[in-house]
Short mmCIF file of C-alpha atoms in Angstrom, two decimals:
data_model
loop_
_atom_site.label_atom_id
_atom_site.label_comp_id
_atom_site.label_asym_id
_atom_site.label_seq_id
_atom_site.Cartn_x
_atom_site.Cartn_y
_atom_site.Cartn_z
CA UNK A 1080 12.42 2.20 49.61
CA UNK A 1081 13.08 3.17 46.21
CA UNK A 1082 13.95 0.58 43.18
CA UNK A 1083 17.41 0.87 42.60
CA UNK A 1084 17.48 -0.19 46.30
CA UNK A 1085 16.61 -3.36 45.73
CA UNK A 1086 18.69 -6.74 45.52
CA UNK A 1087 16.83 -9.99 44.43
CA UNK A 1088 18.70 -13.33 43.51
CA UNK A 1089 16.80 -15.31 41.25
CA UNK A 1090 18.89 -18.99 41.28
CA UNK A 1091 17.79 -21.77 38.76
CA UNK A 1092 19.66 -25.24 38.49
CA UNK A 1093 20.78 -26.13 35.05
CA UNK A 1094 18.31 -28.97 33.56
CA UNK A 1095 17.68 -29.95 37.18
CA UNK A 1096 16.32 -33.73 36.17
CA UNK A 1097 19.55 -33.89 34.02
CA UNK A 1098 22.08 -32.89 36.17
CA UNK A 1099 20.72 -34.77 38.91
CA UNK A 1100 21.03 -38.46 36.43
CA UNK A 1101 24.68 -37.15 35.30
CA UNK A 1102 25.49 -37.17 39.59
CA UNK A 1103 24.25 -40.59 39.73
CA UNK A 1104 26.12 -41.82 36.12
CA UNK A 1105 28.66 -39.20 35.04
CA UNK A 1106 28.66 -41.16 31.62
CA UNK A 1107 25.67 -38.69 30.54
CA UNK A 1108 28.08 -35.84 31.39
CA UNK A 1109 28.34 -34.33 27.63
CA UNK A 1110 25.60 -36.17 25.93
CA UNK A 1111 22.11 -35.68 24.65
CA UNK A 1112 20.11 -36.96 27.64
CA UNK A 1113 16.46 -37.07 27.62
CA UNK A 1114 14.31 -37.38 30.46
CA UNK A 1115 10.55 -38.82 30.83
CA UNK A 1116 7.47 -41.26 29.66
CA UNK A 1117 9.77 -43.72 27.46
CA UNK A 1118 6.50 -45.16 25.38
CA UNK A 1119 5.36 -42.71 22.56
CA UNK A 1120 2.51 -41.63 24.31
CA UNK A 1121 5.34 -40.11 27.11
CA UNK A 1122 6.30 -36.52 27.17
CA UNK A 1123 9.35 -35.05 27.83
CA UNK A 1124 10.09 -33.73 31.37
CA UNK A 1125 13.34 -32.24 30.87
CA UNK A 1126 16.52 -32.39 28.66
CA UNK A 1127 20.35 -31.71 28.39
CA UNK A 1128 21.44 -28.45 26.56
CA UNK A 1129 22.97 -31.15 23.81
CA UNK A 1130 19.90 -32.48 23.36
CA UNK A 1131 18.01 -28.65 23.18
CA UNK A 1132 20.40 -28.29 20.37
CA UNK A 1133 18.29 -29.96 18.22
CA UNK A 1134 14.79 -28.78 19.06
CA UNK A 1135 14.03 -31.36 21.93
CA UNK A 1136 11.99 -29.37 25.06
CA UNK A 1137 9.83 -30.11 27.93
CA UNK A 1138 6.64 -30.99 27.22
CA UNK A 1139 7.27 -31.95 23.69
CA UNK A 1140 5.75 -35.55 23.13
CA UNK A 1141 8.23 -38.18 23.61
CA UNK A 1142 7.67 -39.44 20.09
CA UNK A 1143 8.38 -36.01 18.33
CA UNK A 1144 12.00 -36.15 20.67
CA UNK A 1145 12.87 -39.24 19.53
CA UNK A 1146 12.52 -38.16 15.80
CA UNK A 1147 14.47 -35.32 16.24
CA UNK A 1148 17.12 -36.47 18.49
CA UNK A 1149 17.42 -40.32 17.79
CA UNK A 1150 20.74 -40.35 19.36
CA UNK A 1151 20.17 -39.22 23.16
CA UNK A 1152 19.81 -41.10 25.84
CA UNK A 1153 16.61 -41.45 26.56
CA UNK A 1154 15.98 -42.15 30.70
CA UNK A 1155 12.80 -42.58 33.08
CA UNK A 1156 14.18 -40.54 35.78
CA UNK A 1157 13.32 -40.55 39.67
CA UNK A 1158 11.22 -38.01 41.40
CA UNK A 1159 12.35 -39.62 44.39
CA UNK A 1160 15.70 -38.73 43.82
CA UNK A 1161 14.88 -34.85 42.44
CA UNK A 1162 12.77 -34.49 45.29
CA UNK A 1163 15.56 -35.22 47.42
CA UNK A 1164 18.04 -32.72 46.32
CA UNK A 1165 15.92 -30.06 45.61
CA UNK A 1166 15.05 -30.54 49.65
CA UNK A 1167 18.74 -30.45 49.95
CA UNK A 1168 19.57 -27.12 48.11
CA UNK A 1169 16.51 -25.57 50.24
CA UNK A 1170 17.70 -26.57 53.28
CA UNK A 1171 21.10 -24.69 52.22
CA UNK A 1172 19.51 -21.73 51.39
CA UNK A 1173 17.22 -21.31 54.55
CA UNK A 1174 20.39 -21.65 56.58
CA UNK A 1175 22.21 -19.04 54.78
CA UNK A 1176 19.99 -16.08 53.20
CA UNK A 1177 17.64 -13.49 54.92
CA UNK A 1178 14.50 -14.05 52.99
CA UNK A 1179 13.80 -17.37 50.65
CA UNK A 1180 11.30 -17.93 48.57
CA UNK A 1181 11.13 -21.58 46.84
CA UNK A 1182 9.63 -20.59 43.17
CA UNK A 1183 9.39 -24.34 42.07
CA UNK A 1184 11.57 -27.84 42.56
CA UNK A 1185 14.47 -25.94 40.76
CA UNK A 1186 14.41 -22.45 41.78
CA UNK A 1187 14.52 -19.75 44.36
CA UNK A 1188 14.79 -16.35 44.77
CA UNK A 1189 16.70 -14.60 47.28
CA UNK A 1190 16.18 -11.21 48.97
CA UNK A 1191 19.38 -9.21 50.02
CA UNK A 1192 17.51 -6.03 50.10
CA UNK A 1193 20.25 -3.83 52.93
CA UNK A 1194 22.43 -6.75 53.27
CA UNK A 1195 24.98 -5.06 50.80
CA UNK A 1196 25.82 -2.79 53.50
CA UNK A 1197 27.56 -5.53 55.18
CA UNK A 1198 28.86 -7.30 52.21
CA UNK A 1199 28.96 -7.25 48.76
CA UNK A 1200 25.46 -8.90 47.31
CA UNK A 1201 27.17 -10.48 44.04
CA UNK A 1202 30.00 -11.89 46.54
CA UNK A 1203 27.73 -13.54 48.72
CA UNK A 1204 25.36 -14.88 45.62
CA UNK A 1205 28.96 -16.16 44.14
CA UNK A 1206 29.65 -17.63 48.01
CA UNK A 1207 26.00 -19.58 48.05
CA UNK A 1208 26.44 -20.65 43.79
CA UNK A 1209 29.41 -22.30 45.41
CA UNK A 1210 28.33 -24.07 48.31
CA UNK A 1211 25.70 -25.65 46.34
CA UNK A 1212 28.31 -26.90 43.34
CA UNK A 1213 30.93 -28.31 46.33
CA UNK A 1214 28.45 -29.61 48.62
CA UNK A 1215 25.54 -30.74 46.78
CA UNK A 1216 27.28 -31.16 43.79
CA UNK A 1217 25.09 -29.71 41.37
CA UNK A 1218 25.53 -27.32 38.87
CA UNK A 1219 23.67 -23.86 39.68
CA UNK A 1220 23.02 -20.68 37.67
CA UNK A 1221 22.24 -17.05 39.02
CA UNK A 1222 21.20 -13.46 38.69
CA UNK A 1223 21.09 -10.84 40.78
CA UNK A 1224 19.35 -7.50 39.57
CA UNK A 1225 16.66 -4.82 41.22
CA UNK A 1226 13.89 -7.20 41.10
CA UNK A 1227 12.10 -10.77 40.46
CA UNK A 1228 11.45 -10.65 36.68
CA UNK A 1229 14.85 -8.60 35.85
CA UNK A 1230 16.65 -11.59 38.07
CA UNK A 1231 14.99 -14.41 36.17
CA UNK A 1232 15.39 -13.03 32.72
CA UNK A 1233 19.60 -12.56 34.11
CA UNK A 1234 19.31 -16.04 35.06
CA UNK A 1235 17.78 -17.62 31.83
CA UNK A 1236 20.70 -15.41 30.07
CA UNK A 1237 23.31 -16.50 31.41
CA UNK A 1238 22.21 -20.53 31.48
CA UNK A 1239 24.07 -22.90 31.56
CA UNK A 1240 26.47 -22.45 34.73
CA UNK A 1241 26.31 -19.06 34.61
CA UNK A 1242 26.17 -15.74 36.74
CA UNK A 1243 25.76 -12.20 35.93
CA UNK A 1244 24.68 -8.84 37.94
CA UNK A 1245 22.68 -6.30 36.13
CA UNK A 1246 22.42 -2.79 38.23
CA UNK A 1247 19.62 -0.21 38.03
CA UNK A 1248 21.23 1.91 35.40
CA UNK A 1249 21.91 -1.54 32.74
CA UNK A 1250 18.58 -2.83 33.09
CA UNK A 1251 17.01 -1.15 30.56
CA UNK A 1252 19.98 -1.42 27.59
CA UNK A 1253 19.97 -4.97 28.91
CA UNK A 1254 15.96 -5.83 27.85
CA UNK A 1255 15.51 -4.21 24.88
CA UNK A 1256 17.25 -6.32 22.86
CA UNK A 1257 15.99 -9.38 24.05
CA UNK A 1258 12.80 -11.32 22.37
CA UNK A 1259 9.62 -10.72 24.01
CA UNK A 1260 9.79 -13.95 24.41
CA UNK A 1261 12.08 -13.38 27.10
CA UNK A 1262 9.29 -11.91 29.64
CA UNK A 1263 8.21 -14.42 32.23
CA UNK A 1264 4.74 -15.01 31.75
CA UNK A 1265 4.05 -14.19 28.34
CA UNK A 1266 3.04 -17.24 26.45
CA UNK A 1267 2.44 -18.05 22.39
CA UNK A 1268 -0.78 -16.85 22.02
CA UNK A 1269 -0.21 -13.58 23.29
CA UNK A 1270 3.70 -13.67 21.49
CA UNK A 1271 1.52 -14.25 17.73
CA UNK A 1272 -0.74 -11.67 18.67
CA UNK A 1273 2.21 -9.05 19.65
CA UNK A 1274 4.32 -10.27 16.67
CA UNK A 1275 1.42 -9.49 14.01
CA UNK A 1276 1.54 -6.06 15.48
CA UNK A 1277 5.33 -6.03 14.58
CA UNK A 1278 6.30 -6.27 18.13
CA UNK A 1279 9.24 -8.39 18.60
CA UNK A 1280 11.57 -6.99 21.20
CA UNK A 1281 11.12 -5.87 24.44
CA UNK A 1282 12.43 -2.09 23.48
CA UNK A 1283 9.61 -1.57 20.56
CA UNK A 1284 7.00 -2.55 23.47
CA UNK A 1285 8.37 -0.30 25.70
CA UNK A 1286 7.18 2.31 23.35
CA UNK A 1287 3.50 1.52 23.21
CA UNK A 1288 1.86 3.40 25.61
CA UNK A 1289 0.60 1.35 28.87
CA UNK A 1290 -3.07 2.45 27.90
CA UNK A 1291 -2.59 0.89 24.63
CA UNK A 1292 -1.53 -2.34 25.97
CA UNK A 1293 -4.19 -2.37 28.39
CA UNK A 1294 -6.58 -1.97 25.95
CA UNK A 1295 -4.89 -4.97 23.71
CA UNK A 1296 -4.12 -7.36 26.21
CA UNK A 1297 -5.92 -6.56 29.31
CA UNK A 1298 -4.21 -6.09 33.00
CA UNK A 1299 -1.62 -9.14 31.38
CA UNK A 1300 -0.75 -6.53 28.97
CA UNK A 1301 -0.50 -4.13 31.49
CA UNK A 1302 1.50 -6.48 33.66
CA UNK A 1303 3.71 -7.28 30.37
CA UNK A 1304 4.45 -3.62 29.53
CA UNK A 1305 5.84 -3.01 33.44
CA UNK A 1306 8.27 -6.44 32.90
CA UNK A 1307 9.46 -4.98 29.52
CA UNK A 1308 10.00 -1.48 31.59
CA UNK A 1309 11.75 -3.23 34.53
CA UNK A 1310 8.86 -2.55 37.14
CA UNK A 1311 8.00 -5.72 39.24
CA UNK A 1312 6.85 -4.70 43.02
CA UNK A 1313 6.15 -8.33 43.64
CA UNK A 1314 7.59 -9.62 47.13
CA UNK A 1315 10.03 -11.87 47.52
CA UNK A 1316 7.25 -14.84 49.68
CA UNK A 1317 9.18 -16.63 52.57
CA UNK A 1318 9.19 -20.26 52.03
CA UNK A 1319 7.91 -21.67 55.31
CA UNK A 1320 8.41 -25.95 54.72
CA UNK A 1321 5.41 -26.15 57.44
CA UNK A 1322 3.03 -24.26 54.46
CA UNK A 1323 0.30 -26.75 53.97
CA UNK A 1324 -3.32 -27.38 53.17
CA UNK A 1325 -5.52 -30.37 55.34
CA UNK A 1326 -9.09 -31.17 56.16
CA UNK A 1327 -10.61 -33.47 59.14
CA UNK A 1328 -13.91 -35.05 59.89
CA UNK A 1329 -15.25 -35.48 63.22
CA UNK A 1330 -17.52 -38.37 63.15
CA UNK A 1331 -21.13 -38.46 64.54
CA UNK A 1332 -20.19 -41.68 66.18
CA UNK A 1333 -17.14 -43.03 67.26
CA UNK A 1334 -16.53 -45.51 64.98
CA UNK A 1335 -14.25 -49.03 63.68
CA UNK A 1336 -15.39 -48.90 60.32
CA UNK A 1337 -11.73 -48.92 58.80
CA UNK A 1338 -13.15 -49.11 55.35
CA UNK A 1339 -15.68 -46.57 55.39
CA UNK A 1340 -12.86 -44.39 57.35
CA UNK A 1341 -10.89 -45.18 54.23
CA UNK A 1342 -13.67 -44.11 51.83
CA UNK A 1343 -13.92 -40.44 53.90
CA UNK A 1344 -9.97 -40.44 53.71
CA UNK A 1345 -10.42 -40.35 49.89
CA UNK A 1346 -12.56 -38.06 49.70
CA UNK A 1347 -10.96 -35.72 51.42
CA UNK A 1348 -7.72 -36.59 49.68
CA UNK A 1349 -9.33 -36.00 46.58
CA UNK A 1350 -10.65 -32.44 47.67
CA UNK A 1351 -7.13 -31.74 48.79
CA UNK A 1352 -5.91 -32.44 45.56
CA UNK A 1353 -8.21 -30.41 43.54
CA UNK A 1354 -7.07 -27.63 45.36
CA UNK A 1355 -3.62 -28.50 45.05
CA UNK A 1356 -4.38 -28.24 41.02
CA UNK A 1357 -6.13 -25.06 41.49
CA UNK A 1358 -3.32 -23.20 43.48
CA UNK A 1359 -0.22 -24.59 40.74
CA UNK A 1360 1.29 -26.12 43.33
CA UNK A 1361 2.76 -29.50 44.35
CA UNK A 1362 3.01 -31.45 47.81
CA UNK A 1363 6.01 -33.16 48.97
CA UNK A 1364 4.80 -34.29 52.17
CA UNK A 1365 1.41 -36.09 53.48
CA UNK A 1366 0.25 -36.38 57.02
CA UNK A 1367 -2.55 -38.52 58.62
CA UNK A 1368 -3.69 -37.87 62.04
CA UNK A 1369 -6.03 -39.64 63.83
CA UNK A 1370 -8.32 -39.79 67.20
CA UNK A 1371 -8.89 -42.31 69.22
CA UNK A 1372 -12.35 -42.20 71.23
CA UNK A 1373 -10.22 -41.77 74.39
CA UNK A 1374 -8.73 -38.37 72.79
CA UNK A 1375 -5.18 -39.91 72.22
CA UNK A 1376 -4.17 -38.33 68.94
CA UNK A 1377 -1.42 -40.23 66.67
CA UNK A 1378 -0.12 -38.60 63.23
CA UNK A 1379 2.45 -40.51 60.54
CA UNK A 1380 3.48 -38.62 58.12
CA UNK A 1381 5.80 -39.41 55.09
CA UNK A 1382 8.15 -37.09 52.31
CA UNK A 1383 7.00 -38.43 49.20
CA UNK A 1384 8.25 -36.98 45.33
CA UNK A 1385 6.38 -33.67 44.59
CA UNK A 1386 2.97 -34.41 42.67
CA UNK A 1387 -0.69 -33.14 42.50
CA UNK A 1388 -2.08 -36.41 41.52
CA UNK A 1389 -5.10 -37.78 43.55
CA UNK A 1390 -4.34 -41.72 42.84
CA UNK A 1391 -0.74 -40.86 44.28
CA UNK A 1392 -2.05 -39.11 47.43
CA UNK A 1393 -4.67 -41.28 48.09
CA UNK A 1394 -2.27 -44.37 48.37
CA UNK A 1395 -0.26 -42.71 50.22
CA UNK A 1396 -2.67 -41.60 53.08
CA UNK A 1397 -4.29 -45.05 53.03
CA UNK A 1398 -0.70 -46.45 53.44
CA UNK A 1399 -0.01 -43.92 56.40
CA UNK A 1400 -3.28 -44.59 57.79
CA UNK A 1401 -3.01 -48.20 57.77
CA UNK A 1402 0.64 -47.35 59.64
CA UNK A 1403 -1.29 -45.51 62.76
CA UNK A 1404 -3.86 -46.99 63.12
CA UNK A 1405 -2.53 -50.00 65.67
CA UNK A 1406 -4.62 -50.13 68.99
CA UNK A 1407 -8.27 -51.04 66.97
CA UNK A 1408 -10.00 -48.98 69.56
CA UNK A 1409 -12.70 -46.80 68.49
CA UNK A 1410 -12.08 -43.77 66.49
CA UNK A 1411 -13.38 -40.37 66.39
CA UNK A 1412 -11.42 -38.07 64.19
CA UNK A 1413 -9.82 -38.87 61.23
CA UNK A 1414 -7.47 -35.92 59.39
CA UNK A 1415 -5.15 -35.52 56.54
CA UNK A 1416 -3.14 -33.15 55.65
CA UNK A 1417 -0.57 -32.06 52.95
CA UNK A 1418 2.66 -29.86 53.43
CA UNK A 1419 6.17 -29.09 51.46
CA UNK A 1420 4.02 -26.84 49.05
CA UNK A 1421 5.68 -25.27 46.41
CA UNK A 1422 4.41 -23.73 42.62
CA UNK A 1423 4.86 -26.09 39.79
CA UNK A 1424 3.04 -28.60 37.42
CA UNK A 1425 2.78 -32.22 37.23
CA UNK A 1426 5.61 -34.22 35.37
CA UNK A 1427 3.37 -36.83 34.80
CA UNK A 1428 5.88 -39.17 32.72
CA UNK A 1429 7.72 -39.79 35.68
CA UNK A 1430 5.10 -40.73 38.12
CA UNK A 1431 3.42 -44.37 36.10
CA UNK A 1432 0.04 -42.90 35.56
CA UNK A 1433 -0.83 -42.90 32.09
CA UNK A 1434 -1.39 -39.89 30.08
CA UNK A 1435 -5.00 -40.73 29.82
CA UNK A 1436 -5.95 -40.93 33.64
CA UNK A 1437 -3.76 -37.76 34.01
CA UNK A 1438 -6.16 -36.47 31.06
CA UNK A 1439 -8.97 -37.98 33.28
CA UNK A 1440 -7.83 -35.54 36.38
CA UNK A 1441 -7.86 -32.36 34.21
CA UNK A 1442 -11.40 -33.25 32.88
CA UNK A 1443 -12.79 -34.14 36.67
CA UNK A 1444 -11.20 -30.40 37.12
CA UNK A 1445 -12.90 -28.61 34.90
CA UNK A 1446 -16.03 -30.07 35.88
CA UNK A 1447 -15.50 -28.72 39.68
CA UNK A 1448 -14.73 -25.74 38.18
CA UNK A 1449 -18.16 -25.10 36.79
CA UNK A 1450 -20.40 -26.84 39.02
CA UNK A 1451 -18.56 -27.21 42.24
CA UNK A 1452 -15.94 -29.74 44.21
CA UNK A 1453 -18.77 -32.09 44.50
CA UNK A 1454 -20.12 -32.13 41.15
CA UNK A 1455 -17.31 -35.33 40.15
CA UNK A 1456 -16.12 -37.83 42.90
CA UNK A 1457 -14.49 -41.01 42.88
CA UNK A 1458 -16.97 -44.03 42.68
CA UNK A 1459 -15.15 -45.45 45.95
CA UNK A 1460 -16.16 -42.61 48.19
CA UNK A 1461 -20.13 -43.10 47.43
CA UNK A 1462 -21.43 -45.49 50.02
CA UNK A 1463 -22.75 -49.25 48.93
CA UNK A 1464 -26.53 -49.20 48.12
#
């Protein structure tokens, strides 16, 4: 299939967090709102486009928002309640579109690829845009070009509650006047280093030759010149909601030792969650299963906001575990397991941990990363002398 044959909807809500508080308080509607850790030492997880105006972004220590904005509203926010709708928008989408792939909590792409045979492919992305704004009741921005980074770059352009169809022959007069900065995936250090060479906008680094860039920036420059040229053969990935990562033990002996059960339930939590890390993503749902020593199997799961964070996960399967576990009978199997996956980073304002023990996980990480999965564990899952 060539190209220009293709049909990818890349859909983004508008300042997800935000929009989601101005459903539950339509006073915000219209005002800088500011969303995250509310001490200093907070970050900011997301704002309003009023408060954007004046510099305030994600990520951005809470400290340096509140100096430039003094005015917003500044609010905790609920992954609960994020979690829930961007469940809610999924669920829409799987029931509607051929192929969905769930890019993060706030985003999705779409694959109409030979669908426009049978109807029109902006129509349809106009028909879904809809549903979700009358329905759900959140406000939704799209594009729909000839592939995934084309579609996102449409999308971010036409922000906020906006929609816009670039065909094969616009793409190009479309990019090149657009930043670099533009390109998904290129980030500041590699925007400095492109800028000192005088490259700016996406049609002077269409010029340099690929071999060049290659040479410069490695297979991401590579990667970078074929965004800035249109060219992305990545897939849209089906989101399957049973995607998930687990472990189980087996135990030597069947056993009643609920707290040294618990202690092997951490561990494996912890493991899980390393992984989690490793892969970008974030669970949304945790399952415990467990055996009995007659072979009766019982699981409990529970949806739970999406996070990566071990001391989150680990309460939670202890919680579940504590839930299943009823008839005190012997065990001899003990699993958990983690589902809802989708890519995305931790807002850690919005969670309670602190910005140090979150600082804490990323240090553990790098650790495992040089000396193994074992090389830092939690002091509860090493038995009592």
């Amino acid at each position: 299939m060539q190209l220009a044959d293709k049909h990818i909807i890349h859909m983004d809500q508008d300042a997800f967090f935000v929009s989601v508080e101005i459903k539950k308080d339509n006073r915000l509607a219209g005002k800088a709102v500011i969303i995250g850790g509310l001490s200093d030492r907070g970050v900011v997880s997301s704002c309003s486009y009023e408060a954007r105006k004046f510099g305030v972004h994600s990520a951005m220590p809470m400290r340096m928002a509140r100096q430039l904005c003094p005015h917003a509203i500044f609010v905790k926010g609920s992954m609960d309640d994020y979690s829930n709708y961007s469940h809610q928008i999924t669920e829409l989408l799987q029931e509607r579109v051929p192929v969905l792939e769930k890019a993060s909590i706030d985003e999705h792409y779409i694959d109409m690829t030979g669908m426009d045979r049978f109807f029109g492919c902006m129509k349809f992305a106009q028909e879904l845009r809809k549903s979700i704004h009358d329905q759900i009741g959140l406000p939704i921005s799209f594009g729909l070009s000839i592939n995934k980074t084309v579609s996102k770059i449409v999308t971010n352009e036409c922000k906020p509650n906006g929609e816009m169809e670039i065909s094969k022959p616009e793409v190009q007069p479309f990019l090149n006047p657009l930043s670099i900065k533009k390109i998904p995936g290129l980030g500041d250090s590699t925007f400095i280093k492109l800028s000192e060479m005088g490259v700016r906008k996406i049609h002077t680094l269409t010029q340099i030759p690929p071999d060049l860039m290659f040479k410069i920036l490695g297979q991401n420059g590579l990667s970078l010149w074929q965004k800035a040229n249109g060219i992305d053969l990545s897939p849209v990935v089906p989101y399957r909601e049973q995607k998930s990562i687990g472990k189980q033990t087996t135990f030597d002996s069947d056993s009643m030792d609920v707290a040294g059960i618990k202690v092997m339930l951490t561990d494996m939590v912890t493991k899980l969650a390393f992984e989690l890390r490793q892969q970008h993503k974030l669970t949304a749902c945790v399952t415990v299963t467990i055996r009995y020593a007659n072979f009766e199997t019982v699981t409990q799961q529970a949806k739970i906001p999406y996070t990566s964070l071990d001391s989150l996960l680990i309460a939670k399967a202890k919680e579940l575990f504590d839930k299943v576990y009823q008839k005190r009978m012997l065990l001899r199997l003990v699993g958990v397991k983690l589902s809802h996956l989708v890519g995305g980073y931790e807002q850690i304002s919005l969670y309670g941990p602190s910005e140090k023990m979150y600082n804490l996980y990323q240090r553990m990480d790098k650790i495992r990363n040089l000396y193994g999965t074992d090389a830092v564990r939690l002091a509860t899952v090493f038995p009592d002398k």
